[in-house]
Short mmCIF file of C-alpha atoms in Angstrom, two decimals:
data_model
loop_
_atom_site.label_atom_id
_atom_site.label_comp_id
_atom_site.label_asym_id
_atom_site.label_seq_id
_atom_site.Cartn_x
_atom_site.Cartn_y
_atom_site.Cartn_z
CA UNK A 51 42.79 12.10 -56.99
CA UNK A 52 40.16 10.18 -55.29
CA UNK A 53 39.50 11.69 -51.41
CA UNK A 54 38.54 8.23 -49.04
CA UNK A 55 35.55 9.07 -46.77
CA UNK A 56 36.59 9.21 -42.78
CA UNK A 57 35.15 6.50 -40.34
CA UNK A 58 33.09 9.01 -38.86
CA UNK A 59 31.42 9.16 -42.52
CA UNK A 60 31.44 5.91 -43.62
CA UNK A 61 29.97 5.19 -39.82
CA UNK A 62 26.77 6.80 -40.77
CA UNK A 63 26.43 4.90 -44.09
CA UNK A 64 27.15 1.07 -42.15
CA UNK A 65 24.93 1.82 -39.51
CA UNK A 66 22.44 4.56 -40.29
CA UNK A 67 23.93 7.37 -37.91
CA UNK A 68 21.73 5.69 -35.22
CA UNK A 69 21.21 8.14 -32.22
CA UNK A 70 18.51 10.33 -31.85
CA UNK A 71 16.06 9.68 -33.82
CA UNK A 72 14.81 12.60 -35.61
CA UNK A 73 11.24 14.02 -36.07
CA UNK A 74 9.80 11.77 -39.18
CA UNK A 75 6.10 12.96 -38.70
CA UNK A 76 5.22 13.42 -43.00
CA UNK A 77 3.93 16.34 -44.58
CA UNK A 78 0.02 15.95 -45.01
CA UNK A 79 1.22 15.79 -48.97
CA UNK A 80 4.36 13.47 -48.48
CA UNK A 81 1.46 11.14 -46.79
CA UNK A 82 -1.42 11.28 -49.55
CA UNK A 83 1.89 10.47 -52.12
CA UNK A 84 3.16 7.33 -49.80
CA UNK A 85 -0.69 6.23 -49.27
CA UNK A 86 -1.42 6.51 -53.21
CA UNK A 87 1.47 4.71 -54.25
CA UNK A 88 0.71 1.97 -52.22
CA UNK A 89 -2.90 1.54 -53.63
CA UNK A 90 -1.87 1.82 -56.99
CA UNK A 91 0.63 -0.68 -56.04
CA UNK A 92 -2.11 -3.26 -55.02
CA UNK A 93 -3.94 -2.69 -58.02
CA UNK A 94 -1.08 -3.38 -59.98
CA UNK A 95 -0.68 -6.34 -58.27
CA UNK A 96 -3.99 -7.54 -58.64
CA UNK A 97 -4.30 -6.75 -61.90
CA UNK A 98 -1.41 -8.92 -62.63
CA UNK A 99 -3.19 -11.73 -60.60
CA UNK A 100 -5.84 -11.71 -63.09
CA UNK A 101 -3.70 -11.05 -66.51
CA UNK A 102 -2.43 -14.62 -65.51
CA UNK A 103 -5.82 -16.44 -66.44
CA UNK A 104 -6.15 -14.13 -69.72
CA UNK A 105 -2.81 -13.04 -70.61
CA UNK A 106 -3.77 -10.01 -72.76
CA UNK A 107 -1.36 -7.78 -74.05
CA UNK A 108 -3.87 -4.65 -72.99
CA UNK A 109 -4.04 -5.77 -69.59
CA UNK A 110 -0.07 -6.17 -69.58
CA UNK A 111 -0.07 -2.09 -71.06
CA UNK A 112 -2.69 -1.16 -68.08
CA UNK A 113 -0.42 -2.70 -65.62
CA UNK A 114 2.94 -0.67 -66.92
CA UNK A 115 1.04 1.82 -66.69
CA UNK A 116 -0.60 1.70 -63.03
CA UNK A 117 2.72 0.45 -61.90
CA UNK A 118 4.65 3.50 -63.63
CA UNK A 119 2.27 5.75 -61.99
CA UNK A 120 2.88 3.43 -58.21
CA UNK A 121 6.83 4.19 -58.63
CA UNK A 122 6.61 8.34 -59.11
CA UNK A 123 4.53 8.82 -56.43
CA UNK A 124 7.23 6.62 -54.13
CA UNK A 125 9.75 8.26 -55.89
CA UNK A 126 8.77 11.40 -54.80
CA UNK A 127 7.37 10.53 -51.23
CA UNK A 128 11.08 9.75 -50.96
CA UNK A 129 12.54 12.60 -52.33
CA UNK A 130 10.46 15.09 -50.54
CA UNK A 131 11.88 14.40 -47.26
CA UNK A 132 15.53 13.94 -48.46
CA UNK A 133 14.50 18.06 -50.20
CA UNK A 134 13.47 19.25 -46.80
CA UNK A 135 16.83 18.44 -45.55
CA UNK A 136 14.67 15.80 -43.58
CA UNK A 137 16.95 13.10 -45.89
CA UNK A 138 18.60 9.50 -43.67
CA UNK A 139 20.37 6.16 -44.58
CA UNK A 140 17.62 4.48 -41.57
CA UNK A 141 16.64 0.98 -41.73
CA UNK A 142 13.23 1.78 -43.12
CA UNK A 143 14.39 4.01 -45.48
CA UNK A 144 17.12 2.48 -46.82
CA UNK A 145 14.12 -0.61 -47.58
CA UNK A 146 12.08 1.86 -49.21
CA UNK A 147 14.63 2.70 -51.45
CA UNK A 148 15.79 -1.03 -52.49
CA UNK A 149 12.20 -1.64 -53.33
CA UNK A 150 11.77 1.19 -55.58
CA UNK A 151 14.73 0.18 -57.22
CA UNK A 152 13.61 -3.41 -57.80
CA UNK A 153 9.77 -1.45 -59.01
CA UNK A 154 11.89 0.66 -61.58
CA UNK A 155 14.21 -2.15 -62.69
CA UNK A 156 11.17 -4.57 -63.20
CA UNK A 157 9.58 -2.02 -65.36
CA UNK A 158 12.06 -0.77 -67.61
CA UNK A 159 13.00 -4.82 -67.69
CA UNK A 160 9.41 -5.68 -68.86
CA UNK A 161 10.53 -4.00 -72.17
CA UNK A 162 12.67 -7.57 -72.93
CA UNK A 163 12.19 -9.68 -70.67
CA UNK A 164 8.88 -11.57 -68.73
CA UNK A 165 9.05 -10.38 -65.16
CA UNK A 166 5.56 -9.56 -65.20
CA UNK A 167 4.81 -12.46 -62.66
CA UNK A 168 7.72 -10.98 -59.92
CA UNK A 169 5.29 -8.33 -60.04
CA UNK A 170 2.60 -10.05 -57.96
CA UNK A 171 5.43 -10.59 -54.91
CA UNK A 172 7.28 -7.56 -55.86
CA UNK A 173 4.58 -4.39 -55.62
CA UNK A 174 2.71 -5.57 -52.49
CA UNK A 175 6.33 -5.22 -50.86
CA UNK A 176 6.74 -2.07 -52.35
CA UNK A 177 3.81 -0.67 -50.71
CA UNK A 178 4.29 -1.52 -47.53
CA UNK A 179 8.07 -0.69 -47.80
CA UNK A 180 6.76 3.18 -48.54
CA UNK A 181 4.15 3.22 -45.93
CA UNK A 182 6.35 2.06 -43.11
CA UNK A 183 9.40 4.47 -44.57
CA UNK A 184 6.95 7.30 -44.00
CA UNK A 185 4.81 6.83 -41.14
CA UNK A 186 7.01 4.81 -38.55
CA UNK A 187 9.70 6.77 -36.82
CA UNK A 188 13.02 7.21 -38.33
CA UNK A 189 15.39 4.81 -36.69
CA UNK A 190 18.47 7.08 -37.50
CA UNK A 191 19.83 11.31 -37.58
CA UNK A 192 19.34 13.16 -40.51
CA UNK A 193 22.26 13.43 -42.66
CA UNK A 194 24.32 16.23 -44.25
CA UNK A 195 25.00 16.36 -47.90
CA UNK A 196 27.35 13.22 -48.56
CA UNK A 197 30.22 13.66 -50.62
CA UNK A 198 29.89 11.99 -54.37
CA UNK A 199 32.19 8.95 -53.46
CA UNK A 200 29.96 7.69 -50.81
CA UNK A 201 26.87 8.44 -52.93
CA UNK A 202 28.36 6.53 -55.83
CA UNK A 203 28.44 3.47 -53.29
CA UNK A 204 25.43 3.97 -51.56
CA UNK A 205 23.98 3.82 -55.12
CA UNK A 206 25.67 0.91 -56.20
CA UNK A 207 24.69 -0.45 -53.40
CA UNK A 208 21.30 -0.34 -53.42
CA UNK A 209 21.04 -1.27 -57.21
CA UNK A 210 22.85 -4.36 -56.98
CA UNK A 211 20.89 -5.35 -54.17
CA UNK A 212 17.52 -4.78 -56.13
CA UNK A 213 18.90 -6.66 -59.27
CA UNK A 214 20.04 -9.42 -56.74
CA UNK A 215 16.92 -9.81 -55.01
CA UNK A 216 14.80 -9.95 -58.53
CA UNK A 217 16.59 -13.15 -59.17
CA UNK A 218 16.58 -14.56 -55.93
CA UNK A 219 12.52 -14.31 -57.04
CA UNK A 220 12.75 -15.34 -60.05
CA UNK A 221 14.86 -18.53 -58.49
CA UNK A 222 12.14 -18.85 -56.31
CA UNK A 223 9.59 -19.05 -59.41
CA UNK A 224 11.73 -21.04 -61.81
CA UNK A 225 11.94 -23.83 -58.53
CA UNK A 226 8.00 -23.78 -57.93
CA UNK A 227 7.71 -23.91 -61.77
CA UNK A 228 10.35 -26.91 -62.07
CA UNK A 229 8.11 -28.70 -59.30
CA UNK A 230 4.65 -27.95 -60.94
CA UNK A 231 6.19 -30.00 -64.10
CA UNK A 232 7.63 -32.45 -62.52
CA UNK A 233 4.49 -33.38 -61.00
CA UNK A 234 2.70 -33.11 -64.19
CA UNK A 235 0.29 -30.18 -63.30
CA UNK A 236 0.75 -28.18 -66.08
CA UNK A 237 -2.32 -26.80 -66.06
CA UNK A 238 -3.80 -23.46 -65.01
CA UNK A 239 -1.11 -20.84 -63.74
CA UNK A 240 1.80 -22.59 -64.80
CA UNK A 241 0.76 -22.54 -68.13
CA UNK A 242 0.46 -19.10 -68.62
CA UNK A 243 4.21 -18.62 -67.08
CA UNK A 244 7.51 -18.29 -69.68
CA UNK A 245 9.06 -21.75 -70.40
CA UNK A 246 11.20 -23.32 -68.28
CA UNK A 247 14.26 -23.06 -70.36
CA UNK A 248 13.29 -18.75 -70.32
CA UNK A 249 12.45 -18.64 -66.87
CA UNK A 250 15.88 -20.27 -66.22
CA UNK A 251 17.94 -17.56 -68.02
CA UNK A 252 16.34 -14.75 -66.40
CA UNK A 253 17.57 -15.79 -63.41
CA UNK A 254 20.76 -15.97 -64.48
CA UNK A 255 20.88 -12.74 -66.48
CA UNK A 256 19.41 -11.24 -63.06
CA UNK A 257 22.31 -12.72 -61.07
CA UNK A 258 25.14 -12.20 -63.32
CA UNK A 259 24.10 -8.26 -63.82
CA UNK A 260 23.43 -8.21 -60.09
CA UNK A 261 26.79 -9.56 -59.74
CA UNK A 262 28.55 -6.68 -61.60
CA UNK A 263 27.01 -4.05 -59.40
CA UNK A 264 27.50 -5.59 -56.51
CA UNK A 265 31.51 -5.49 -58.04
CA UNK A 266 31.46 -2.13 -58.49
CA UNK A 267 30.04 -1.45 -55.13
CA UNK A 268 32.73 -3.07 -53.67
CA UNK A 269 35.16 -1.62 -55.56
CA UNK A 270 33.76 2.15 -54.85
CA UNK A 271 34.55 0.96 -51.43
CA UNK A 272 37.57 0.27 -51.67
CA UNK A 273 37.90 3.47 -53.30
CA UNK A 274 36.20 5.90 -51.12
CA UNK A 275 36.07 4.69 -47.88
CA UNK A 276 38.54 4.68 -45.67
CA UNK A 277 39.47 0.98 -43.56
CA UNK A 278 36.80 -1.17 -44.82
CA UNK A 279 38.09 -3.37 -41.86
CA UNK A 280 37.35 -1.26 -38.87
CA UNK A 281 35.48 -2.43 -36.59
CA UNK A 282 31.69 -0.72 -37.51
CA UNK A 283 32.27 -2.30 -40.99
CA UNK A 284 34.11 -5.78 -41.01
CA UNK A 285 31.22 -7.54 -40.52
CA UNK A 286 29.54 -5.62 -43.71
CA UNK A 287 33.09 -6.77 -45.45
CA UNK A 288 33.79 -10.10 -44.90
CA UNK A 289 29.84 -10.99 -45.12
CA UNK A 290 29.54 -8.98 -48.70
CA UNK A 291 33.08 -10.27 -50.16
CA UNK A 292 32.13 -13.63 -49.03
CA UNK A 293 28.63 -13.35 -51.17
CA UNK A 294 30.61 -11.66 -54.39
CA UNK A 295 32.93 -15.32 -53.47
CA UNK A 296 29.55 -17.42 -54.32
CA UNK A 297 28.06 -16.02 -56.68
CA UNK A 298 31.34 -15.89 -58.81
CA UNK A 299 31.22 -19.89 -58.35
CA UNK A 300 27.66 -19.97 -59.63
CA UNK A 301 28.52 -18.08 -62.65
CA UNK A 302 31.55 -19.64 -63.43
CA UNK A 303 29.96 -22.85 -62.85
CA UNK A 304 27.35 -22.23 -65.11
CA UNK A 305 29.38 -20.72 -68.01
CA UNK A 306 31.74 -23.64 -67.58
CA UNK A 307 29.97 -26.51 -66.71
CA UNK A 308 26.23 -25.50 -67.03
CA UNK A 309 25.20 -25.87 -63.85
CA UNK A 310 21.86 -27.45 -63.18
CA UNK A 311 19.70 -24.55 -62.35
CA UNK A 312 18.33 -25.72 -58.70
CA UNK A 313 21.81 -26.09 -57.60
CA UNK A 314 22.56 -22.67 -58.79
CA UNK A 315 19.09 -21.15 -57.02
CA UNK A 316 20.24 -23.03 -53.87
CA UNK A 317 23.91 -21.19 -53.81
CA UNK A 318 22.27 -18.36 -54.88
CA UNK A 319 20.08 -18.27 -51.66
CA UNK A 320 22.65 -18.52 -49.60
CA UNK A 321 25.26 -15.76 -50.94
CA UNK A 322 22.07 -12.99 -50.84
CA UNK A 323 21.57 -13.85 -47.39
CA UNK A 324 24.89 -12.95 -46.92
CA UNK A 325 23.93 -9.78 -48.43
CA UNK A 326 21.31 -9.10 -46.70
CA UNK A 327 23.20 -9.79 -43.12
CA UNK A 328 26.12 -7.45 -44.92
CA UNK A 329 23.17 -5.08 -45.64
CA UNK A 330 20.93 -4.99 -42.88
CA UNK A 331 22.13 -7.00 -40.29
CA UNK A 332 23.92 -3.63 -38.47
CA UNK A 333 21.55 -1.66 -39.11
CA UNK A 334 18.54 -4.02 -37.64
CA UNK A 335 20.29 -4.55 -34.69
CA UNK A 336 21.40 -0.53 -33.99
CA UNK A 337 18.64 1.16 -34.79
CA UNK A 338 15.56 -1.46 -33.93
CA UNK A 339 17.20 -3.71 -31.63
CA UNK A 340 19.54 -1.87 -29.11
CA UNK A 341 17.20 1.12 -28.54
CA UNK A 342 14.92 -1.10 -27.33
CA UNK A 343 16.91 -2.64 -24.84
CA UNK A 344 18.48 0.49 -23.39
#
């Protein structure tokens, strides 16, 4: 028998717990780990820049690698806190964590498929995602062990957002990439990306897995917390079931009907900015905005 999560629980996953904000000053070693992973981010990053002009296969093995090393030492800036009992759901935080997702996702994705390219966008956000997670103040109250129901969500959550947001960049590419050849400048960068045709599935194998998550996220919901309606969470809802409404359309659109791809990038856009509002929209405004104002 599945036990549904109290408001006052699920409160503190919508919106963060915001309050007090709690003493986020970082352990000399948590720092040198958050600091670290962002440099080897950058280099990862520009090492990618340049593996566009000579696309070697060594180059792509170097970057893995740097990259690899980039995610463990996020990894564990973030887990070292959570360890110390130091561990929040805050708006900084919670960004950390997406972006680490997307890092490890990318990654183990490189295996199959060419996302080296995402990687350029991708690991300069990642850096600054665990810099600002460690050094600016924690916008929310340390948290108490959460029971497995909500952690199941929270982790669906933040999966399905990372898978989401890789194709929303990889729309982003295959639309530059349409342009470029459209204009007949195939020449320098563009040549060295995937084919069109490629580029165009990955963005809909991105969507279509992100899409499952995000369905199981909702449906842990459902599950384990209790009134998905009340008032700290309809707006997370309505704005997330409204998303999972558009991007079944693309999908069954494109299975169906073979949807032209910009068409499907453009209704894409919108339905993750309707995840993102469902996402961060609460917390952005309670723990960044309000404070501020009071």
């Amino acid at each position: 028998m599945h036990h549904k999560i109290p408001k006052s629980a699920a409160m503190v996953v919508a919106v963060g717990a915001s309050g007090d904000a709690m003493d986020s000053t970082p352990s000399l070693f948590t720092a040198g780990l958050a600091i670290g992973a962002a440099l080897l981010y950058l280099l990862a990053a520009w090492q990618q820049v340049l593996n566009l002009e000579t696309g070697a296969e060594r180059q792509r093995q170097q970057i893995a690698m740097v990259g690899t090393a980039a995610i463990a030492a996020h990894a564990l800036a973030a887990y070292l806190p959570a360890q110390a009992g130091e561990s929040s759901l805050g708006f900084y935080r919670v960004a950390s964590l997406m972006f680490l997702s997307m890092g490890v996702i990318s990654l183990v994705a490189l295996v199959a498929r060419p996302l080296h390219t995402l990687l350029i966008v991708l690991f300069p956000l990642a850096a600054l995602s665990i810099l600002v997670a460690t050094f600016a103040p924690d916008t929310s109250r340390p948290m108490s062990d959460l029971p497995a129901g909500i952690l199941s969500h929270v982790s669906a959550s933040i999966i399905s957002f990372a898978v989401l947001a890789l194709g929303v960049l990889q729309g982003l590419l295959v639309t530059v990439q349409s342009r470029q050849l459209r204009q007949h400048r195939n020449r320098g960068v563009i040549r060295k990306l995937p084919p069109l045709e490629a580029a165009s599935a990955l963005f809909y194998e991105l969507t279509g897995a992100g899409f499952l998550i995000l369905t199981v996220a909702i449906g842990s919901g459902m599950i384990f917390i209790d009134d998905l309606f009340s008032q700290h969470l309809v707006h997370k809802t309505v704005l997330t079931i409204l998303a999972w409404c558009l991007y079944t359309v693309l999908l069954v659109q494109y299975f169906r009907r073979g949807w032209r791809v910009q068409s499907a990038i453009t209704l894409n856009l919108i339905a993750f900015s309707l995840v993102v509002l469902g996402f961060f929209g609460s917390k952005l405004v309670l723990e960044l905005v309000l404070p501020r104002t009071v």
